[in-house]
PDB file of C-alpha atoms in Angstrom:
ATOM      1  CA  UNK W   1       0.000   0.000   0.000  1.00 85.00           C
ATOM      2  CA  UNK W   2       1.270   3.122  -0.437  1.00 88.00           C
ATOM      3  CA  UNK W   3       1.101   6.546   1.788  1.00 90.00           C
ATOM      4  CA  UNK W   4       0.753   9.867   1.150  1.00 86.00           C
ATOM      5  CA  UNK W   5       2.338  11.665   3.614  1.00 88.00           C
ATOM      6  CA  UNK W   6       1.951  15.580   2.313  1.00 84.00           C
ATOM      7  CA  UNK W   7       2.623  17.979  -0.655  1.00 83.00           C
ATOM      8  CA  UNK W   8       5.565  17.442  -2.272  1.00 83.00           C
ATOM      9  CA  UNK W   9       6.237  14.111  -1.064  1.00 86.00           C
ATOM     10  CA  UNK W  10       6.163  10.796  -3.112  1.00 86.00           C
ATOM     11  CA  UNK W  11       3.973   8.122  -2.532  1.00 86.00           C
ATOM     12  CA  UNK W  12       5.608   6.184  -0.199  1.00 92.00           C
ATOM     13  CA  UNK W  13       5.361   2.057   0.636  1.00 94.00           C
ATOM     14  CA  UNK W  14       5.905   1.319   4.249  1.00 96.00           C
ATOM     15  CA  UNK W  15       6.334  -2.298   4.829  1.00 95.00           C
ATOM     16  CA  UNK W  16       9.749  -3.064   5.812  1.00 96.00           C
ATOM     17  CA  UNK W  17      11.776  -1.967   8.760  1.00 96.00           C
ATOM     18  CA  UNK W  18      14.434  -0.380   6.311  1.00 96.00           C
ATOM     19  CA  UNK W  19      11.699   1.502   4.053  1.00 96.00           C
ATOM     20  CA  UNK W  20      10.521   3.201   6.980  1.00 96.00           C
ATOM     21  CA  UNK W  21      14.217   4.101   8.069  1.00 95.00           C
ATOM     22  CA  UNK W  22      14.236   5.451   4.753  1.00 96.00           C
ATOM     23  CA  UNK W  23      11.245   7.471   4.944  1.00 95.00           C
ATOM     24  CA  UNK W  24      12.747   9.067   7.648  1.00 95.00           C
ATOM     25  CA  UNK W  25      15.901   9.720   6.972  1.00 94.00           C
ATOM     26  CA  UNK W  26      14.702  11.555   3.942  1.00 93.00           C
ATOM     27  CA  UNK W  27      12.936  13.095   5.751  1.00 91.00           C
ATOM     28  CA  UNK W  28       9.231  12.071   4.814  1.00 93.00           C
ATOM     29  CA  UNK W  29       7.758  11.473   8.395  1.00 91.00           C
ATOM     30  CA  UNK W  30       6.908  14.335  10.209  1.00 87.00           C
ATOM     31  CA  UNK W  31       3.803  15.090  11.882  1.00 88.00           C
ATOM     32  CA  UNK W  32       1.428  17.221   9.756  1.00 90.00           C
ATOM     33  CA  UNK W  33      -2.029  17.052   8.542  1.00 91.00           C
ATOM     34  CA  UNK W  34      -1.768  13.460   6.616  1.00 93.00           C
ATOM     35  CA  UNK W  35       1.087  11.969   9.429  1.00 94.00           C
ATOM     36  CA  UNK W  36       0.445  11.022  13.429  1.00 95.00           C
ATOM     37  CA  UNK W  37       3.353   9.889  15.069  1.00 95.00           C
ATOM     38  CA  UNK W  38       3.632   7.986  18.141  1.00 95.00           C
ATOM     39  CA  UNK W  39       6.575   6.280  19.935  1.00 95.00           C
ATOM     40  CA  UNK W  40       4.240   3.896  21.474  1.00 92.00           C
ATOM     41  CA  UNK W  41       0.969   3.858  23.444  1.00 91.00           C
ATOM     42  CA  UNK W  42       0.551   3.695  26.966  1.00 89.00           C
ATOM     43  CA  UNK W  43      -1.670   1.455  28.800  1.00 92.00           C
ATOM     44  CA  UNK W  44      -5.320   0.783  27.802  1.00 91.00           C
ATOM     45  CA  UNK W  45      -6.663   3.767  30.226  1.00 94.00           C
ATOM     46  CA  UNK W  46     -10.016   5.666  29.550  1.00 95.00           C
ATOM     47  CA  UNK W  47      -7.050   8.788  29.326  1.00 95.00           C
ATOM     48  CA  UNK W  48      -4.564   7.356  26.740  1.00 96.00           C
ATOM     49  CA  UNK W  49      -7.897   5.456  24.707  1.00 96.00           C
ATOM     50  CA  UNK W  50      -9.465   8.865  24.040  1.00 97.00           C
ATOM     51  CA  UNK W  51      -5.836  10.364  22.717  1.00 96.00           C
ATOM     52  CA  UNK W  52      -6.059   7.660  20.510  1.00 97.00           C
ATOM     53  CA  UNK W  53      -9.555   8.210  19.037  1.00 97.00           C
ATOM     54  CA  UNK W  54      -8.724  11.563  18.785  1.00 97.00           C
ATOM     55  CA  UNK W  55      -5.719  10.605  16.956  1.00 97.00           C
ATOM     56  CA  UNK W  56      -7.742   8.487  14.598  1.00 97.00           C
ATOM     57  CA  UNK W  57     -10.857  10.901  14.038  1.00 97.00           C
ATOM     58  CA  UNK W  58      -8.480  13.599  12.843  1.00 97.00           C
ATOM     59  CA  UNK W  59      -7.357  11.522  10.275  1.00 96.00           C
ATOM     60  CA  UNK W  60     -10.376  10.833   8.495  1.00 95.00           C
ATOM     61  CA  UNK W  61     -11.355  14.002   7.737  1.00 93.00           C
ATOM     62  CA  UNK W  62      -8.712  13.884   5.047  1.00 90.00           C
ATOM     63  CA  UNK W  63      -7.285  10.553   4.910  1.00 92.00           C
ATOM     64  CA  UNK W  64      -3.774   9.996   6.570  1.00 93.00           C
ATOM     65  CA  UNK W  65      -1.458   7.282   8.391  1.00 96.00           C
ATOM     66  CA  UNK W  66      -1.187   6.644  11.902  1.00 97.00           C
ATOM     67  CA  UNK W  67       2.317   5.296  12.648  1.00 97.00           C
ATOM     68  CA  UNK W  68       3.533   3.609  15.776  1.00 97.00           C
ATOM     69  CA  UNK W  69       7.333   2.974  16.761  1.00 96.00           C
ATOM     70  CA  UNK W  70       8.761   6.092  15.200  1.00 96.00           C
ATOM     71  CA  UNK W  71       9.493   8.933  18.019  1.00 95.00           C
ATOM     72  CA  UNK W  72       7.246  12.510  17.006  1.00 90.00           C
ATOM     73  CA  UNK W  73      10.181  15.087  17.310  1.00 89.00           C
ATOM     74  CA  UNK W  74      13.107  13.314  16.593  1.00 93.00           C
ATOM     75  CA  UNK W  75      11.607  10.740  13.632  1.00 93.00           C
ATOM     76  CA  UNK W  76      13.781   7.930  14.866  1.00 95.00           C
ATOM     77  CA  UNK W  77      12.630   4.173  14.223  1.00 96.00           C
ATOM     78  CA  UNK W  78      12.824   2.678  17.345  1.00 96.00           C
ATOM     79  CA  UNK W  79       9.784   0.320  16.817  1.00 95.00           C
ATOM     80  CA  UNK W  80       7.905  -0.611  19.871  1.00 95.00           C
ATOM     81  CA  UNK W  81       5.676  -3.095  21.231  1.00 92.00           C
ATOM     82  CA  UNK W  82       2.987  -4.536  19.016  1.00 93.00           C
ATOM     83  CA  UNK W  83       0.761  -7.358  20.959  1.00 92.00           C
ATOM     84  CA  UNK W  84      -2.844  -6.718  20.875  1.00 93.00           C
ATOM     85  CA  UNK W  85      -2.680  -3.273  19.466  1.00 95.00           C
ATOM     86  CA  UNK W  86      -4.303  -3.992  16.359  1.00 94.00           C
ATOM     87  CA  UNK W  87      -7.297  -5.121  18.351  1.00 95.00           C
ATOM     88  CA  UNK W  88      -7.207  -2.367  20.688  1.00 96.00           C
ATOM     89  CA  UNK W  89      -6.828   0.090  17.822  1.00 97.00           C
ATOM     90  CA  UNK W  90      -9.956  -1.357  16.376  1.00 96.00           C
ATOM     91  CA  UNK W  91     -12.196  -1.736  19.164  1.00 96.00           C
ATOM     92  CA  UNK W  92     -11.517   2.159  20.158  1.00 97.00           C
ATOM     93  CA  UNK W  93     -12.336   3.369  16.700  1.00 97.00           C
ATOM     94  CA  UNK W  94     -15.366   1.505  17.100  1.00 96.00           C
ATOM     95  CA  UNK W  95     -16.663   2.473  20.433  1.00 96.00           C
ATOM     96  CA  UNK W  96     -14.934   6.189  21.307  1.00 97.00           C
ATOM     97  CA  UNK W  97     -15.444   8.178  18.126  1.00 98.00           C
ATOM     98  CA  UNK W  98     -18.965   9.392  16.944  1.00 97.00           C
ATOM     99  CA  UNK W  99     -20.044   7.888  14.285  1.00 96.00           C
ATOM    100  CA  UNK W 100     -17.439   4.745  14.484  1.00 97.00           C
ATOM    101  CA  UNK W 101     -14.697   4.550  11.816  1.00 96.00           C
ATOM    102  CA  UNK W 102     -12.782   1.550  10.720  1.00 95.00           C
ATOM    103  CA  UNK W 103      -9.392   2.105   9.734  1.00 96.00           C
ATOM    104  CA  UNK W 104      -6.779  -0.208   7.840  1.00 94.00           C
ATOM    105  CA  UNK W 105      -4.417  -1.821  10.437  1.00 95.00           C
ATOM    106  CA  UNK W 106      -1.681  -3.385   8.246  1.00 94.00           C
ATOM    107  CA  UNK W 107       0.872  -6.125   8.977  1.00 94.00           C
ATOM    108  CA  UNK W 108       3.583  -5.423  11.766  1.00 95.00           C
ATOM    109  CA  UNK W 109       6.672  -4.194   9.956  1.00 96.00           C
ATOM    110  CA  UNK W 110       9.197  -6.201  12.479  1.00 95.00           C
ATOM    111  CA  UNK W 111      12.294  -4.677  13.615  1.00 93.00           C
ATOM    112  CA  UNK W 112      15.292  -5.396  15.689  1.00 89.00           C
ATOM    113  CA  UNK W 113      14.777  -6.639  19.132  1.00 87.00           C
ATOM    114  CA  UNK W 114      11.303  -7.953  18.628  1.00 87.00           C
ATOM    115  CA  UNK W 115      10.044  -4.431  18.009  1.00 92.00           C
ATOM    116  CA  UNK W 116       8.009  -3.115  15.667  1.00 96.00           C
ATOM    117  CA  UNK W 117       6.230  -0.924  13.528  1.00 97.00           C
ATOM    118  CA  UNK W 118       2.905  -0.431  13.117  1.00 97.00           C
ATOM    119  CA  UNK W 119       1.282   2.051  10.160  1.00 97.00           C
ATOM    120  CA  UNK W 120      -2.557   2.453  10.628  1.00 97.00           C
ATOM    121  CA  UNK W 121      -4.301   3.589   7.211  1.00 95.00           C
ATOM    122  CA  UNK W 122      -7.571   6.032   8.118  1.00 95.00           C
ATOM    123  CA  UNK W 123      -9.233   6.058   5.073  1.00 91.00           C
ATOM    124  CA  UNK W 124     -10.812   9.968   4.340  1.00 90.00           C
ATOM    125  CA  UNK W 125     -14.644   9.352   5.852  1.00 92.00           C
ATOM    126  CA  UNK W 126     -17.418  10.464   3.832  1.00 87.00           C
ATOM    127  CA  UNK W 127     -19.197  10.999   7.441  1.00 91.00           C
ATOM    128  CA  UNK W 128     -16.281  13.252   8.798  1.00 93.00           C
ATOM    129  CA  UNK W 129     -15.796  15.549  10.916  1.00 95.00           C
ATOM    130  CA  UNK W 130     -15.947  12.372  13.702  1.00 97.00           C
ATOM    131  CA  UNK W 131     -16.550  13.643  17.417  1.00 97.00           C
ATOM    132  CA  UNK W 132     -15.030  12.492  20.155  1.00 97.00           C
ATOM    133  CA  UNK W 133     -16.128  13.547  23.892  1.00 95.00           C
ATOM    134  CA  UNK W 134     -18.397  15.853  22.394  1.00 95.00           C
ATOM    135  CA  UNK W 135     -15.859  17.868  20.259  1.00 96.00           C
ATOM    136  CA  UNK W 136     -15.036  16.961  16.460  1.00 97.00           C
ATOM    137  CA  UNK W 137     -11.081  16.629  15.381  1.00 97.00           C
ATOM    138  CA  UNK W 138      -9.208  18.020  12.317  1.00 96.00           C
ATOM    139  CA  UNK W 139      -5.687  18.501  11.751  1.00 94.00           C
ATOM    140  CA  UNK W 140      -3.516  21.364  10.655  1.00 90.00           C
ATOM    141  CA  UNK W 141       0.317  21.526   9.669  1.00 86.00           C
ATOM    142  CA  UNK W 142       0.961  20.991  13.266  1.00 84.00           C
ATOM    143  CA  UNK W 143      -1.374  17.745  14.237  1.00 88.00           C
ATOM    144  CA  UNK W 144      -4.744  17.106  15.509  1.00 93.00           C
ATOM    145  CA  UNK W 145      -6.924  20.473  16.637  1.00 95.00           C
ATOM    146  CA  UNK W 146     -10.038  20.695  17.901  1.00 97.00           C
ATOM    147  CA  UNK W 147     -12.327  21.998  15.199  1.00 96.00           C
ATOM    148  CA  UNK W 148     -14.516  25.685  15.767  1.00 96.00           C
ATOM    149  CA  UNK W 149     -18.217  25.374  15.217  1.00 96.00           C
ATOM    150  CA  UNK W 150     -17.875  27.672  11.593  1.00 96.00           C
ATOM    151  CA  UNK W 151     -15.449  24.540  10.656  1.00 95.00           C
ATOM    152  CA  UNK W 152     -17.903  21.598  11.508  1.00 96.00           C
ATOM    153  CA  UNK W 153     -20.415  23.674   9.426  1.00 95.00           C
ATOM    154  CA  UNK W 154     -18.367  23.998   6.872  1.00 94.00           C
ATOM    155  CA  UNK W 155     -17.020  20.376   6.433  1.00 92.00           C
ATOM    156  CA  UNK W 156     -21.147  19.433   6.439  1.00 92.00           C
ATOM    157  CA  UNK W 157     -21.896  21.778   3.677  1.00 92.00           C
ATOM    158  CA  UNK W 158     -19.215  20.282   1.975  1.00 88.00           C
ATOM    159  CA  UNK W 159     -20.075  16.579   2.632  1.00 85.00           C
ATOM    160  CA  UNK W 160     -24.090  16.671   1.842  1.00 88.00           C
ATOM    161  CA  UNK W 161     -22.874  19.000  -1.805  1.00 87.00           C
ATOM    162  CA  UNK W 162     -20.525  15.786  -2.322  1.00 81.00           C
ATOM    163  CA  UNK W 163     -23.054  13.549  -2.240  1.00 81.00           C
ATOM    164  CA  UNK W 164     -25.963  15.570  -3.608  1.00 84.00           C
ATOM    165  CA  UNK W 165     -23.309  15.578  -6.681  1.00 83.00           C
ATOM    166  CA  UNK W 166     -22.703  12.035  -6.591  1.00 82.00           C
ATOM    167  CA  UNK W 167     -26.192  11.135  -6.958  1.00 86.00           C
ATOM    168  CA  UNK W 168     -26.102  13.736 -10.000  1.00 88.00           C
ATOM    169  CA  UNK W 169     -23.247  12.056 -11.679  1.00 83.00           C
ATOM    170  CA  UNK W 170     -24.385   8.799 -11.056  1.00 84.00           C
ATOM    171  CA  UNK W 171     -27.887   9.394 -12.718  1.00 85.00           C
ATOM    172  CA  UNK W 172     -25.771  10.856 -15.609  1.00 84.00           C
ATOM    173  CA  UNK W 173     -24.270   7.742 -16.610  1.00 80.00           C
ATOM    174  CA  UNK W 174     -27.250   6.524 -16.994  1.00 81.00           C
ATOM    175  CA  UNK W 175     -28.745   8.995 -19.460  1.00 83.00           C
ATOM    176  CA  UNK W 176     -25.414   8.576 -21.722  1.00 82.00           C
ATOM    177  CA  UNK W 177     -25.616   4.799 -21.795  1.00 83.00           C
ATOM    178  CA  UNK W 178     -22.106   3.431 -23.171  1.00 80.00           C
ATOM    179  CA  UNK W 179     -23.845   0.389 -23.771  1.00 82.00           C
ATOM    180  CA  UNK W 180     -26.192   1.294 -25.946  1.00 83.00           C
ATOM    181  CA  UNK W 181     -23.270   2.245 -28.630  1.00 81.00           C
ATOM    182  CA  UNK W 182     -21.983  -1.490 -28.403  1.00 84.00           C
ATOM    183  CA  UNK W 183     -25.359  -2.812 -29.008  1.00 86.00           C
ATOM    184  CA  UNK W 184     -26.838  -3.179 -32.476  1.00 87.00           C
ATOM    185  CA  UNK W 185     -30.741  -2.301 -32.658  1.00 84.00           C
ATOM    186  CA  UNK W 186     -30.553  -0.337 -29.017  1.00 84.00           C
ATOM    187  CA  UNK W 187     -31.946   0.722 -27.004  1.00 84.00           C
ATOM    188  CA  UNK W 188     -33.261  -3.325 -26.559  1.00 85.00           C
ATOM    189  CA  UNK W 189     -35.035  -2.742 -23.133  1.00 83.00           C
ATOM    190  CA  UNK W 190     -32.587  -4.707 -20.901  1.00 82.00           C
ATOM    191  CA  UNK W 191     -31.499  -3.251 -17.412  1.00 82.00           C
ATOM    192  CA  UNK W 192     -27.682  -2.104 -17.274  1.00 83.00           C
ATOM    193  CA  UNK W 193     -26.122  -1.428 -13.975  1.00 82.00           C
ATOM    194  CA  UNK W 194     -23.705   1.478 -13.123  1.00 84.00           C
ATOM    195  CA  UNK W 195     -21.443   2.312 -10.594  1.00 83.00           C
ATOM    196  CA  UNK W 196     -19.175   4.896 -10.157  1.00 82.00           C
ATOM    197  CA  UNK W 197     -17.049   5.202  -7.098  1.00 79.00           C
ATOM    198  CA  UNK W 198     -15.279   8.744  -6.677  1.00 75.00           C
ATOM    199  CA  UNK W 199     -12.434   9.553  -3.817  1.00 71.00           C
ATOM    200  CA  UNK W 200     -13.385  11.277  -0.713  1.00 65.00           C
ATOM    201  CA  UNK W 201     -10.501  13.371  -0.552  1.00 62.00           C
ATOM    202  CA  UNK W 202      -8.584  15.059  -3.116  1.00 59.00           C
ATOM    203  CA  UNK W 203      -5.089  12.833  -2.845  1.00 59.00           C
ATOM    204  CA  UNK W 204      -2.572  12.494  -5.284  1.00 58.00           C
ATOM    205  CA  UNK W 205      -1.802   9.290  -7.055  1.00 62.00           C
ATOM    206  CA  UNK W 206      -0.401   7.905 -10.454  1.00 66.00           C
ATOM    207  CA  UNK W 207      -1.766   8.384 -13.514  1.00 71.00           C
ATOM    208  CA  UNK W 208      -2.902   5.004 -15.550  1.00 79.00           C
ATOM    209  CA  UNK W 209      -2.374   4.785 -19.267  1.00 84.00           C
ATOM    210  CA  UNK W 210      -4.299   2.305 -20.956  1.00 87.00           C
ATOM    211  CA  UNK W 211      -1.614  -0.603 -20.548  1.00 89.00           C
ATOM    212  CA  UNK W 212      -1.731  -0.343 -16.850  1.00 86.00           C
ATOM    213  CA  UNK W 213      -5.308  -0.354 -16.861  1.00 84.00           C
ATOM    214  CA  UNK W 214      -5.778  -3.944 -18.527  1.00 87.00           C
ATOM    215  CA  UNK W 215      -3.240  -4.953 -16.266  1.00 86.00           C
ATOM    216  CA  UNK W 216      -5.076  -3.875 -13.167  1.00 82.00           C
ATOM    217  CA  UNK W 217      -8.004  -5.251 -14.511  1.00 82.00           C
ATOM    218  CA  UNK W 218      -6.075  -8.787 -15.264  1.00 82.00           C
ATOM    219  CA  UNK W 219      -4.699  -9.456 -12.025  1.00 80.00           C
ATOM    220  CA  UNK W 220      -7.850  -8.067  -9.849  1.00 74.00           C
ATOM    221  CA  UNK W 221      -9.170 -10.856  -7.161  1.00 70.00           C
ATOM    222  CA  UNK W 222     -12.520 -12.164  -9.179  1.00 64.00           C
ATOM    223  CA  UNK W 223     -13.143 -14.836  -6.548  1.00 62.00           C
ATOM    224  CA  UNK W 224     -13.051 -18.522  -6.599  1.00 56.00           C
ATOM    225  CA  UNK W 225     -16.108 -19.664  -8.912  1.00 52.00           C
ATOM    226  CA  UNK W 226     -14.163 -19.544 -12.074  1.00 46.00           C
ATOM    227  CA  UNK W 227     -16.234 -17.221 -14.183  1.00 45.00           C
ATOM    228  CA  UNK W 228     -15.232 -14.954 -16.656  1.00 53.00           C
ATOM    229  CA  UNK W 229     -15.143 -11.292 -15.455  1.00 68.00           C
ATOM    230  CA  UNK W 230     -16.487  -8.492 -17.786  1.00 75.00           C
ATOM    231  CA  UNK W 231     -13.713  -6.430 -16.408  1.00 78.00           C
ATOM    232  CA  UNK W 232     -10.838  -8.440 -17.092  1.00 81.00           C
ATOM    233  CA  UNK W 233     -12.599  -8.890 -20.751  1.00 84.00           C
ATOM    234  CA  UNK W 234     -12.124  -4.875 -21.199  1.00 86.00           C
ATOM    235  CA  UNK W 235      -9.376  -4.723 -23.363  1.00 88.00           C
ATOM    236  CA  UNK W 236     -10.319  -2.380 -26.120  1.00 89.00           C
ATOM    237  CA  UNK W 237      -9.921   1.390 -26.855  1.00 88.00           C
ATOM    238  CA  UNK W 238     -13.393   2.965 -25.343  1.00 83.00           C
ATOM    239  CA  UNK W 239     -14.503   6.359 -26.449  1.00 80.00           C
ATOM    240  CA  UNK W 240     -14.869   8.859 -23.288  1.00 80.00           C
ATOM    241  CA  UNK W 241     -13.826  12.465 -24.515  1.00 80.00           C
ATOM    242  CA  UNK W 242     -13.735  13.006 -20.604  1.00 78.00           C
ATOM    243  CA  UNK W 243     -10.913  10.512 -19.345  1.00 80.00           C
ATOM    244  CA  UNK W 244      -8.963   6.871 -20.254  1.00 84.00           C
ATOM    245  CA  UNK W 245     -11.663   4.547 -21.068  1.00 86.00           C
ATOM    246  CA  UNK W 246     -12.276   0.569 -22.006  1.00 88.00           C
ATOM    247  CA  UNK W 247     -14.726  -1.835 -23.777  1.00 88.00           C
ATOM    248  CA  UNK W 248     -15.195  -5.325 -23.952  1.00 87.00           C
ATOM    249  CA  UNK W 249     -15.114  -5.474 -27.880  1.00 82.00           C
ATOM    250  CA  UNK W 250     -14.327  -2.969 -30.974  1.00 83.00           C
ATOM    251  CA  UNK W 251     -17.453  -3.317 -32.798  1.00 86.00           C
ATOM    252  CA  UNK W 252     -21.201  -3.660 -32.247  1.00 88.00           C
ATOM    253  CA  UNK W 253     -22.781  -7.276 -31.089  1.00 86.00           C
ATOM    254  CA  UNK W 254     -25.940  -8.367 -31.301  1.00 87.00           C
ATOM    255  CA  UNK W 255     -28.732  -7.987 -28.739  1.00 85.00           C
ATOM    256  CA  UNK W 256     -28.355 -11.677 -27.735  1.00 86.00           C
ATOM    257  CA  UNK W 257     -24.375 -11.175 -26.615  1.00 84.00           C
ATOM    258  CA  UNK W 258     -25.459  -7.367 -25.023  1.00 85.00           C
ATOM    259  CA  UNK W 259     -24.577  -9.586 -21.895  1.00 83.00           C
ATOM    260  CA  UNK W 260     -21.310 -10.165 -22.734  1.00 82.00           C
ATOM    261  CA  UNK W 261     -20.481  -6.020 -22.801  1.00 85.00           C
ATOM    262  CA  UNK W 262     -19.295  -3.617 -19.928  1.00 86.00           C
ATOM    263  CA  UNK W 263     -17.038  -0.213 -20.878  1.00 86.00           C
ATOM    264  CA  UNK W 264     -14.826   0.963 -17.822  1.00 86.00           C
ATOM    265  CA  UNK W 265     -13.597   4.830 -17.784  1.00 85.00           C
ATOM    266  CA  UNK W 266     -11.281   6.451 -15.523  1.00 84.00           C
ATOM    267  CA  UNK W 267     -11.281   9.806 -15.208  1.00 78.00           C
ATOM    268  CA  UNK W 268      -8.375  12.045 -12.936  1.00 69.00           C
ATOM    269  CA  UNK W 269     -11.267  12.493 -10.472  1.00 57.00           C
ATOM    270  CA  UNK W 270     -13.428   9.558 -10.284  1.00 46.00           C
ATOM    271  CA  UNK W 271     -13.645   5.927 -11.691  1.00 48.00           C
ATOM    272  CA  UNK W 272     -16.790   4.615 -13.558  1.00 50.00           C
ATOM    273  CA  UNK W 273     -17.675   1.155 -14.675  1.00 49.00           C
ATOM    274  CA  UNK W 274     -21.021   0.436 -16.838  1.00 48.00           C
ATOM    275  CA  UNK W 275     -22.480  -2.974 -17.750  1.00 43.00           C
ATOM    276  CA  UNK W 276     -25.277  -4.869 -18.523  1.00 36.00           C
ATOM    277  CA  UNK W 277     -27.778  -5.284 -14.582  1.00 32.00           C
ATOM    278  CA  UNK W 278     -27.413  -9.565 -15.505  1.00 29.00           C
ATOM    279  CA  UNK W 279     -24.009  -9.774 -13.878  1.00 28.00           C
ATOM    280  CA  UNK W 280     -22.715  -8.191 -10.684  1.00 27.00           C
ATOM    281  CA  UNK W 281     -19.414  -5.771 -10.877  1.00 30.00           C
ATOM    282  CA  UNK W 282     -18.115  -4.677  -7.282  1.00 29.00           C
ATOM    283  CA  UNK W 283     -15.299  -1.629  -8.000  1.00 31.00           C
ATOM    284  CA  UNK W 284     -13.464  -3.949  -4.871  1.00 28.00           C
ATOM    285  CA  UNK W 285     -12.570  -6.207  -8.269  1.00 28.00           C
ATOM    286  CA  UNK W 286     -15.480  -8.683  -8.534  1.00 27.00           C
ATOM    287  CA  UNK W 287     -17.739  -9.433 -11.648  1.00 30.00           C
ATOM    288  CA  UNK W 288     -19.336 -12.240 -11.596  1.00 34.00           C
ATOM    289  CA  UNK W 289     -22.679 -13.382 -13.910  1.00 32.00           C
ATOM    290  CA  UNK W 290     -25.771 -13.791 -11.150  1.00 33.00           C
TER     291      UNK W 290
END
């Protein structure tokens, strides 16, 4: 997985003791608005549990990493201890922070001396700003803040615009029906699905040619009951004047096949995928006929 850890900075995979030596060294971990640092946690007290929501509900108003083992001042790996954390992470995100979050608690990165690191991934919330003890968290350059009331308003605004606009874009597909131009003698009638699955936060992250898109759609996890995917079947040049797109074939089929045909587009700011409603496509990498 990689991190972003801030303007400026490259994307950054932490999952070996070195490449988080690295990372600091160069000096790439620093506490800021994407980055919490802690040298390790205390015991599991009502005191240090609520530091640690807070911690976590700042995060996910903008996506960011929560790193444990790596000293907040100095940025020195010195790794720390690691047993049950994972669950105790979990279960205070769960219960301590208003509405609950869930955020990614990857593999220990092990160290010397039977310490480790730990990198927490808080995914940016589409329910955020989270509350804990009555206040909601943020961040700013220098770490987690409590947030002023114009703030919370402002991040709500924002949030129910978002998905007022989703709901927009999403109907839009719909009315310019990729399908319809793969189809001969369509509209036929038949239901197509669409989904389109945009980020919640405005991060960074590599552009995808055409290449790397069939290859993403190749190796994606389609489950164990051996049928063929649409997506991994979307190998030719689409037409969307809007972004990189692909199709399952070059020319028009015949009603009977319209089955057979999905497009996928990817645009800089949001990923759509449109097929036919007789199979199921999850944007988690599933497509399976139902």
């Amino acid at each position: 997985m990689q991190h972003y850890l801030g303007p400026g900075r490259p994307l950054t995979i932490l999952d070996t003791w070195d490449k988080v030596r690295a990372a600091s060294e160069g000096g790439l971990l620093a506490e800021n608005q994407w980055c919490e640092l802690k040298e390790a946690i205390g015991p599991s007290t009502k005191a240090v549990n609520t530091e640690l929501a807070r911690d976590i509900a700042s995060l996910s108003v903008h996506g960011g990493i929560l790193i444990f083992g790596v000293k907040d001042k100095t940025y020195e790996v010195v790794g720390c201890e690691t047993d049950g954390l994972r669950d105790r992470i979990s279960q205070v995100a769960a219960t301590r922070i208003s509405p609950p979050l869930v955020p990614v608690v990857l593999d220990d990165v092990h160290g010397p001396d039977g310490r480790n690191v730990l990198v927490v991934s808080v995914p940016p919330s589409q329910l955020a700003p989270h509350m804990v003890d009555e206040r909601y968290y943020g961040r700013s350059a220098d770490g987690k803040r409590v947030l002023s009331d114009p703030e919370v308003r402002t991040l709500i605004l924002a949030r129910d615009q978002r998905t007022h606009g989703f709901i927009e874009r999403l109907k839009g597909l719909a009315l310019n029906d990729p399908i319809d131009q793969l189809v001969e003698e369509a509209p036929t009638g038949h239901g197509h699905a669409f989904f389109l699955a945009e980020p919640c936060s405005p991060v960074p992250s590599e552009r995808i040619d055409q290449h790397k898109l069939i290859e993403i759609l190749l190796n994606l996890d389609y489950g164990k009951r051996g049928m063929t995917s649409l997506l991994g079947d979307c190998t030719y040049a689409g037409n969307d004047p809007d972004g990189l797109s692909l199709r399952t074939g070059h020319r028009k089929v015949r009603a009977e096949y319209e089955h057979r045909e999905a497009q996928i587009s990817v645009h800089d700011n949001l990923m759509s995928i449109r097929s036919r409603g007789s199979h199921r496509i999850l944007l988690l990498g599933t497509a399976d006929r139902a």
